[in-house]
């Protein structure tokens, strides 16, 4: 057999095993039929990953339980909304697998998830019933619409499970950001973390609006018009009256009036310069990259996030959101072939595309950033060190460990030293062992240098979390940069 045929067999085995596990509650044939009839083209050479729809709700709900005091009312509301989105995900996937659904039943089941989350908010959080329903039902219906929309709009970019993660995250962000901005317009936030969160909410909402306009209407893609939109976005981000002083002034004071933050910024600038030189050198060679070379970017992000989490957590939180906004803007510039910039961005993306980037949009760099940032974004109080009885560094570094360190070592060792393949997988035993060992070694190193306190509980959870994410990385064909941090964050957030 040729190499291509062998790889095809492995892919088919992975898809078959995943399909068999999913086939317990869905019909694969019906799913294929209804997806095609709705013009939904899933990411090729991958299973559907339906189990991924549980991850964000689990992460939010477990943190409500383990951090009851530091979880704000808004965080708890978002957690119950996420449970409704999980039910909505199941409803959509079940309907896609059924031959025919009665119109009345279809309409009824579409609103049940929103009603469920609304009743939980009303009963458990003592919020007025009208406000509760205003939170739960619109969020679920919006999810229902946007989930199917992105699957159609971004052909071959997602599996069904990956799309649930993206859409659940987007829905929860839009709800939380809207509430934060409304509250800040009424009364400016008091803490630094609340201020930075409000500023990011405005900035990212502005980017989403910009993307909606550009991808929805060709008129907005004209260079002059798009430049005007970018200018308006910058002004919106810097001068919306949600903080006192304005966000642009506040961020400048926050960064440049602190020696420690300036030092970290200089370190980041040096890392960015070296990485930029590496990218330019790689493009000049005009050759395809290997797994090991792509992992260089994983190593860079490990350095950036470890430094930020340990020494400047709030600034890292702010920077992660702004960099995400820039990544989205750069990808848009590439897709519309913006003069002078689009071609260079296309060359960069082509040099470092992942095999899972089957659609038009290159999600790999965005997923890497999001994967490392998810613990910061999902934790109820990521940069609050005052709650010494419940706070631990372990959940915050789950993205860095699973994606930046474990996945990187698995790729490097597996591609260079791997000799024994795992059953029904293209990954090797050597790579999986390197994945586990590298993560455990990092955890104990942080303990020995005094940044992480280990006890029997955290040691057990660490071994379980690292082992589970290493096995999942080796056995599933979903985008690991997206789901591994969520799996690890959930396990690291548990208490025994």
mmCIF file of N, CA and C in Angstrom, residues 126-218:
data_model
loop_
_atom_site.group_PDB
_atom_site.id
_atom_site.type_symbol
_atom_site.label_atom_id
_atom_site.label_comp_id
_atom_site.label_asym_id
_atom_site.label_seq_id
_atom_site.Cartn_x
_atom_site.Cartn_y
_atom_site.Cartn_z
ATOM 1 N N UNK A 126 -32.510 33.713 42.147
ATOM 2 C CA UNK A 126 -33.496 34.681 42.665
ATOM 3 C C UNK A 126 -33.573 35.953 41.818
ATOM 4 N N UNK A 127 -33.520 35.778 40.521
ATOM 5 C CA UNK A 127 -33.687 36.896 39.590
ATOM 6 C C UNK A 127 -35.139 36.907 39.110
ATOM 7 N N UNK A 128 -35.671 38.071 38.905
ATOM 8 C CA UNK A 128 -37.060 38.186 38.470
ATOM 9 C C UNK A 128 -37.310 37.332 37.244
ATOM 10 N N UNK A 129 -38.473 36.728 37.215
ATOM 11 C CA UNK A 129 -38.783 35.757 36.172
ATOM 12 C C UNK A 129 -38.725 36.366 34.775
ATOM 13 N N UNK A 130 -39.146 37.623 34.646
ATOM 14 C CA UNK A 130 -39.113 38.269 33.330
ATOM 15 C C UNK A 130 -37.676 38.447 32.863
ATOM 16 N N UNK A 131 -36.802 38.905 33.772
ATOM 17 C CA UNK A 131 -35.389 39.067 33.422
ATOM 18 C C UNK A 131 -34.745 37.718 33.119
ATOM 19 N N UNK A 132 -35.140 36.694 33.870
ATOM 20 C CA UNK A 132 -34.583 35.360 33.651
ATOM 21 C C UNK A 132 -34.903 34.855 32.249
ATOM 22 N N UNK A 133 -36.169 35.029 31.845
ATOM 23 C CA UNK A 133 -36.553 34.591 30.505
ATOM 24 C C UNK A 133 -35.904 35.468 29.430
ATOM 25 N N UNK A 134 -35.670 36.736 29.754
ATOM 26 C CA UNK A 134 -34.988 37.618 28.807
ATOM 27 C C UNK A 134 -33.529 37.211 28.611
ATOM 28 N N UNK A 135 -32.971 36.501 29.604
ATOM 29 C CA UNK A 135 -31.590 35.997 29.482
ATOM 30 C C UNK A 135 -31.536 34.658 28.754
ATOM 31 N N UNK A 136 -32.381 33.730 29.147
ATOM 32 C CA UNK A 136 -32.272 32.360 28.675
ATOM 33 C C UNK A 136 -32.781 32.104 27.276
ATOM 34 N N UNK A 137 -34.004 32.533 26.980
ATOM 35 C CA UNK A 137 -34.618 32.187 25.696
ATOM 36 C C UNK A 137 -33.935 32.868 24.507
ATOM 37 N N UNK A 138 -33.689 34.186 24.536
ATOM 38 C CA UNK A 138 -32.992 34.795 23.379
ATOM 39 C C UNK A 138 -31.613 34.194 23.130
ATOM 40 N N UNK A 139 -30.889 33.853 24.201
ATOM 41 C CA UNK A 139 -29.556 33.260 24.034
ATOM 42 C C UNK A 139 -29.638 31.921 23.313
ATOM 43 N N UNK A 140 -30.600 31.085 23.709
ATOM 44 C CA UNK A 140 -30.735 29.773 23.069
ATOM 45 C C UNK A 140 -31.169 29.891 21.615
ATOM 46 N N UNK A 141 -32.101 30.786 21.336
ATOM 47 C CA UNK A 141 -32.561 30.960 19.964
ATOM 48 C C UNK A 141 -31.466 31.549 19.079
ATOM 49 N N UNK A 142 -30.685 32.476 19.643
ATOM 50 C CA UNK A 142 -29.562 33.032 18.888
ATOM 51 C C UNK A 142 -28.552 31.938 18.568
ATOM 52 N N UNK A 143 -28.263 31.091 19.563
ATOM 53 C CA UNK A 143 -27.346 29.974 19.333
ATOM 54 C C UNK A 143 -27.862 29.080 18.220
ATOM 55 N N UNK A 144 -29.148 28.768 18.246
ATOM 56 C CA UNK A 144 -29.752 27.906 17.237
ATOM 57 C C UNK A 144 -29.532 28.474 15.834
ATOM 58 N N UNK A 145 -29.690 29.785 15.706
ATOM 59 C CA UNK A 145 -29.513 30.426 14.400
ATOM 60 C C UNK A 145 -28.053 30.475 13.984
ATOM 61 N N UNK A 146 -27.193 30.952 14.882
ATOM 62 C CA UNK A 146 -25.795 31.203 14.502
ATOM 63 C C UNK A 146 -25.027 29.904 14.303
ATOM 64 N N UNK A 147 -25.427 28.833 15.007
ATOM 65 C CA UNK A 147 -24.755 27.544 14.845
ATOM 66 C C UNK A 147 -24.901 27.035 13.406
ATOM 67 N N UNK A 148 -26.125 27.016 12.926
ATOM 68 C CA UNK A 148 -26.361 26.564 11.557
ATOM 69 C C UNK A 148 -25.776 27.537 10.541
ATOM 70 N N UNK A 149 -25.763 28.819 10.897
ATOM 71 C CA UNK A 149 -25.236 29.833 9.970
ATOM 72 C C UNK A 149 -23.746 29.633 9.728
ATOM 73 N N UNK A 150 -22.965 29.451 10.809
ATOM 74 C CA UNK A 150 -21.513 29.346 10.614
ATOM 75 C C UNK A 150 -21.138 28.034 9.932
ATOM 76 N N UNK A 151 -21.928 26.980 10.157
ATOM 77 C CA UNK A 151 -21.652 25.723 9.466
ATOM 78 C C UNK A 151 -21.841 25.873 7.963
ATOM 79 N N UNK A 152 -22.840 26.666 7.574
ATOM 80 C CA UNK A 152 -23.074 26.893 6.145
ATOM 81 C C UNK A 152 -22.088 27.907 5.575
ATOM 82 N N UNK A 153 -21.855 28.976 6.335
ATOM 83 C CA UNK A 153 -21.027 30.075 5.849
ATOM 84 C C UNK A 153 -19.561 29.676 5.730
ATOM 85 N N UNK A 154 -19.071 28.926 6.719
ATOM 86 C CA UNK A 154 -17.658 28.528 6.738
ATOM 87 C C UNK A 154 -17.564 27.054 6.368
ATOM 88 N N UNK A 155 -17.758 26.786 5.101
ATOM 89 C CA UNK A 155 -17.794 25.412 4.608
ATOM 90 C C UNK A 155 -16.475 24.682 4.876
ATOM 91 N N UNK A 156 -16.584 23.459 5.413
ATOM 92 C CA UNK A 156 -15.454 22.560 5.672
ATOM 93 C C UNK A 156 -14.489 23.086 6.738
ATOM 94 N N UNK A 157 -14.910 24.069 7.500
ATOM 95 C CA UNK A 157 -14.028 24.630 8.529
ATOM 96 C C UNK A 157 -14.216 23.975 9.891
ATOM 97 N N UNK A 158 -15.378 23.381 10.136
ATOM 98 C CA UNK A 158 -15.687 22.825 11.454
ATOM 99 C C UNK A 158 -16.267 21.423 11.330
ATOM 100 N N UNK A 159 -16.024 20.627 12.355
ATOM 101 C CA UNK A 159 -16.887 19.477 12.590
ATOM 102 C C UNK A 159 -18.098 19.988 13.369
ATOM 103 N N UNK A 160 -19.103 19.147 13.519
ATOM 104 C CA UNK A 160 -20.302 19.572 14.252
ATOM 105 C C UNK A 160 -19.965 19.915 15.694
ATOM 106 N N UNK A 161 -19.071 19.132 16.301
ATOM 107 C CA UNK A 161 -18.681 19.388 17.686
ATOM 108 C C UNK A 161 -17.856 20.649 17.842
ATOM 109 N N UNK A 162 -16.907 20.869 16.934
ATOM 110 C CA UNK A 162 -16.092 22.091 16.996
ATOM 111 C C UNK A 162 -16.960 23.330 16.837
ATOM 112 N N UNK A 163 -17.971 23.237 15.987
ATOM 113 C CA UNK A 163 -18.875 24.368 15.789
ATOM 114 C C UNK A 163 -19.664 24.680 17.061
ATOM 115 N N UNK A 164 -19.992 23.647 17.851
ATOM 116 C CA UNK A 164 -20.721 23.915 19.104
ATOM 117 C C UNK A 164 -19.844 24.702 20.080
ATOM 118 N N UNK A 165 -18.557 24.373 20.158
ATOM 119 C CA UNK A 165 -17.662 25.113 21.054
ATOM 120 C C UNK A 165 -17.587 26.577 20.632
ATOM 121 N N UNK A 166 -17.363 26.800 19.343
ATOM 122 C CA UNK A 166 -17.234 28.168 18.841
ATOM 123 C C UNK A 166 -18.522 28.947 19.061
ATOM 124 N N UNK A 167 -19.652 28.336 18.761
ATOM 125 C CA UNK A 167 -20.930 29.046 18.845
ATOM 126 C C UNK A 167 -21.368 29.253 20.285
ATOM 127 N N UNK A 168 -21.148 28.273 21.139
ATOM 128 C CA UNK A 168 -21.453 28.458 22.560
ATOM 129 C C UNK A 168 -20.612 29.591 23.144
ATOM 130 N N UNK A 169 -19.324 29.578 22.832
ATOM 131 C CA UNK A 169 -18.452 30.640 23.335
ATOM 132 C C UNK A 169 -18.864 32.002 22.828
ATOM 133 N N UNK A 170 -19.208 32.085 21.550
ATOM 134 C CA UNK A 170 -19.630 33.355 20.964
ATOM 135 C C UNK A 170 -20.916 33.852 21.610
ATOM 136 N N UNK A 171 -21.885 32.973 21.800
ATOM 137 C CA UNK A 171 -23.165 33.367 22.395
ATOM 138 C C UNK A 171 -22.993 33.867 23.821
ATOM 139 N N UNK A 172 -22.223 33.126 24.614
ATOM 140 C CA UNK A 172 -22.007 33.530 26.011
ATOM 141 C C UNK A 172 -21.246 34.844 26.072
ATOM 142 N N UNK A 173 -20.257 35.010 25.190
ATOM 143 C CA UNK A 173 -19.519 36.272 25.176
ATOM 144 C C UNK A 173 -20.428 37.446 24.835
ATOM 145 N N UNK A 174 -21.238 37.295 23.801
ATOM 146 C CA UNK A 174 -22.124 38.390 23.390
ATOM 147 C C UNK A 174 -23.077 38.779 24.516
ATOM 148 N N UNK A 175 -23.619 37.787 25.205
ATOM 149 C CA UNK A 175 -24.522 38.093 26.323
ATOM 150 C C UNK A 175 -23.769 38.786 27.450
ATOM 151 N N UNK A 176 -22.653 38.190 27.887
ATOM 152 C CA UNK A 176 -21.896 38.759 28.999
ATOM 153 C C UNK A 176 -21.341 40.135 28.692
ATOM 154 N N UNK A 177 -20.812 40.312 27.468
ATOM 155 C CA UNK A 177 -20.241 41.606 27.087
ATOM 156 C C UNK A 177 -21.312 42.685 27.042
ATOM 157 N N UNK A 178 -22.490 42.354 26.527
ATOM 158 C CA UNK A 178 -23.572 43.340 26.443
ATOM 159 C C UNK A 178 -24.001 43.795 27.837
ATOM 160 N N UNK A 179 -24.107 42.856 28.758
ATOM 161 C CA UNK A 179 -24.496 43.202 30.138
ATOM 162 C C UNK A 179 -23.410 44.049 30.799
ATOM 163 N N UNK A 180 -22.143 43.678 30.597
ATOM 164 C CA UNK A 180 -21.037 44.438 31.188
ATOM 165 C C UNK A 180 -21.019 45.876 30.687
ATOM 166 N N UNK A 181 -21.167 46.056 29.387
ATOM 167 C CA UNK A 181 -21.122 47.401 28.812
ATOM 168 C C UNK A 181 -22.287 48.237 29.325
ATOM 169 N N UNK A 182 -23.475 47.646 29.374
ATOM 170 C CA UNK A 182 -24.646 48.375 29.886
ATOM 171 C C UNK A 182 -24.424 48.795 31.337
ATOM 172 N N UNK A 183 -23.849 47.897 32.135
ATOM 173 C CA UNK A 183 -23.588 48.220 33.542
ATOM 174 C C UNK A 183 -22.533 49.308 33.676
ATOM 175 N N UNK A 184 -21.489 49.240 32.847
ATOM 176 C CA UNK A 184 -20.404 50.223 32.928
ATOM 177 C C UNK A 184 -20.847 51.606 32.445
ATOM 178 N N UNK A 185 -21.757 51.660 31.481
ATOM 179 C CA UNK A 185 -22.281 52.956 31.042
ATOM 180 C C UNK A 185 -23.095 53.619 32.154
ATOM 181 N N UNK A 186 -23.685 52.793 33.009
ATOM 182 C CA UNK A 186 -24.455 53.320 34.141
ATOM 183 C C UNK A 186 -23.546 53.690 35.299
ATOM 184 N N UNK A 187 -22.553 52.831 35.568
ATOM 185 C CA UNK A 187 -21.612 53.070 36.675
ATOM 186 C C UNK A 187 -20.254 52.480 36.316
ATOM 187 N N UNK A 188 -19.197 53.290 36.223
ATOM 188 C CA UNK A 188 -17.872 52.784 35.846
ATOM 189 C C UNK A 188 -17.392 51.693 36.794
ATOM 190 N N UNK A 189 -16.700 50.675 36.293
ATOM 191 C CA UNK A 189 -16.196 49.591 37.151
ATOM 192 C C UNK A 189 -15.143 50.103 38.124
ATOM 193 N N UNK A 190 -15.005 49.394 39.243
ATOM 194 C CA UNK A 190 -14.113 49.849 40.301
ATOM 195 C C UNK A 190 -12.751 49.148 40.276
ATOM 196 N N UNK A 191 -12.725 47.840 40.026
ATOM 197 C CA UNK A 191 -11.459 47.094 40.065
ATOM 198 C C UNK A 191 -10.756 47.127 38.708
ATOM 199 N N UNK A 192 -9.438 46.897 38.710
ATOM 200 C CA UNK A 192 -8.665 46.878 37.460
ATOM 201 C C UNK A 192 -9.146 45.782 36.528
ATOM 202 N N UNK A 193 -9.409 44.605 37.086
ATOM 203 C CA UNK A 193 -9.836 43.488 36.258
ATOM 204 C C UNK A 193 -11.181 43.784 35.602
ATOM 205 N N UNK A 194 -12.084 44.395 36.346
ATOM 206 C CA UNK A 194 -13.393 44.748 35.782
ATOM 207 C C UNK A 194 -13.253 45.797 34.680
ATOM 208 N N UNK A 195 -12.335 46.735 34.872
ATOM 209 C CA UNK A 195 -12.097 47.756 33.849
ATOM 210 C C UNK A 195 -11.551 47.130 32.574
ATOM 211 N N UNK A 196 -10.553 46.255 32.706
ATOM 212 C CA UNK A 196 -9.957 45.625 31.523
ATOM 213 C C UNK A 196 -10.969 44.725 30.808
ATOM 214 N N UNK A 197 -11.809 44.041 31.578
ATOM 215 C CA UNK A 197 -12.830 43.181 30.991
ATOM 216 C C UNK A 197 -13.841 44.002 30.196
ATOM 217 N N UNK A 198 -14.227 45.169 30.732
ATOM 218 C CA UNK A 198 -15.176 46.038 30.026
ATOM 219 C C UNK A 198 -14.563 46.588 28.740
ATOM 220 N N UNK A 199 -13.295 46.983 28.803
ATOM 221 C CA UNK A 199 -12.611 47.509 27.616
ATOM 222 C C UNK A 199 -12.528 46.445 26.525
ATOM 223 N N UNK A 200 -12.190 45.219 26.916
ATOM 224 C CA UNK A 200 -12.123 44.129 25.945
ATOM 225 C C UNK A 200 -13.497 43.827 25.355
ATOM 226 N N UNK A 201 -14.533 43.926 26.174
ATOM 227 C CA UNK A 201 -15.891 43.664 25.692
ATOM 228 C C UNK A 201 -16.249 44.612 24.554
ATOM 229 N N UNK A 202 -15.945 45.899 24.728
ATOM 230 C CA UNK A 202 -16.227 46.881 23.684
ATOM 231 C C UNK A 202 -15.395 46.595 22.436
ATOM 232 N N UNK A 203 -14.113 46.315 22.623
ATOM 233 C CA UNK A 203 -13.216 46.094 21.494
ATOM 234 C C UNK A 203 -13.624 44.873 20.677
ATOM 235 N N UNK A 204 -13.904 43.757 21.351
ATOM 236 C CA UNK A 204 -14.247 42.531 20.636
ATOM 237 C C UNK A 204 -15.639 42.603 20.013
ATOM 238 N N UNK A 205 -16.562 43.280 20.689
ATOM 239 C CA UNK A 205 -17.873 43.481 20.071
ATOM 240 C C UNK A 205 -17.744 44.311 18.797
ATOM 241 N N UNK A 206 -16.868 45.314 18.841
ATOM 242 C CA UNK A 206 -16.629 46.125 17.650
ATOM 243 C C UNK A 206 -16.052 45.313 16.506
ATOM 244 N N UNK A 207 -15.123 44.410 16.821
ATOM 245 C CA UNK A 207 -14.531 43.550 15.790
ATOM 246 C C UNK A 207 -15.580 42.633 15.185
ATOM 247 N N UNK A 208 -16.419 42.058 16.037
ATOM 248 C CA UNK A 208 -17.467 41.163 15.526
ATOM 249 C C UNK A 208 -18.430 41.904 14.609
ATOM 250 N N UNK A 209 -18.771 43.126 14.980
ATOM 251 C CA UNK A 209 -19.633 43.937 14.118
ATOM 252 C C UNK A 209 -18.944 44.235 12.792
ATOM 253 N N UNK A 210 -17.663 44.568 12.849
ATOM 254 C CA UNK A 210 -16.891 44.835 11.629
ATOM 255 C C UNK A 210 -16.872 43.612 10.714
ATOM 256 N N UNK A 211 -16.623 42.437 11.308
ATOM 257 C CA UNK A 211 -16.563 41.207 10.519
ATOM 258 C C UNK A 211 -17.926 40.902 9.899
ATOM 259 N N UNK A 212 -18.978 41.120 10.673
ATOM 260 C CA UNK A 212 -20.324 40.877 10.162
ATOM 261 C C UNK A 212 -20.608 41.749 8.942
ATOM 262 N N UNK A 213 -20.219 43.005 9.005
ATOM 263 C CA UNK A 213 -20.443 43.914 7.888
ATOM 264 C C UNK A 213 -19.622 43.524 6.666
ATOM 265 N N UNK A 214 -18.353 43.223 6.893
ATOM 266 C CA UNK A 214 -17.441 42.934 5.779
ATOM 267 C C UNK A 214 -17.803 41.633 5.071
ATOM 268 N N UNK A 215 -18.101 40.595 5.853
ATOM 269 C CA UNK A 215 -18.394 39.296 5.231
ATOM 270 C C UNK A 215 -19.832 39.214 4.728
ATOM 271 N N UNK A 216 -20.689 40.111 5.199
ATOM 272 C CA UNK A 216 -22.079 40.062 4.773
ATOM 273 C C UNK A 216 -22.381 40.933 3.579
ATOM 274 N N UNK A 217 -21.659 42.046 3.429
ATOM 275 C CA UNK A 217 -21.942 43.003 2.353
ATOM 276 C C UNK A 217 -20.635 43.366 1.653
ATOM 277 N N UNK A 218 -20.562 43.133 0.358
ATOM 278 C CA UNK A 218 -19.323 43.346 -0.392
ATOM 279 C C UNK A 218 -18.900 44.823 -0.399
#
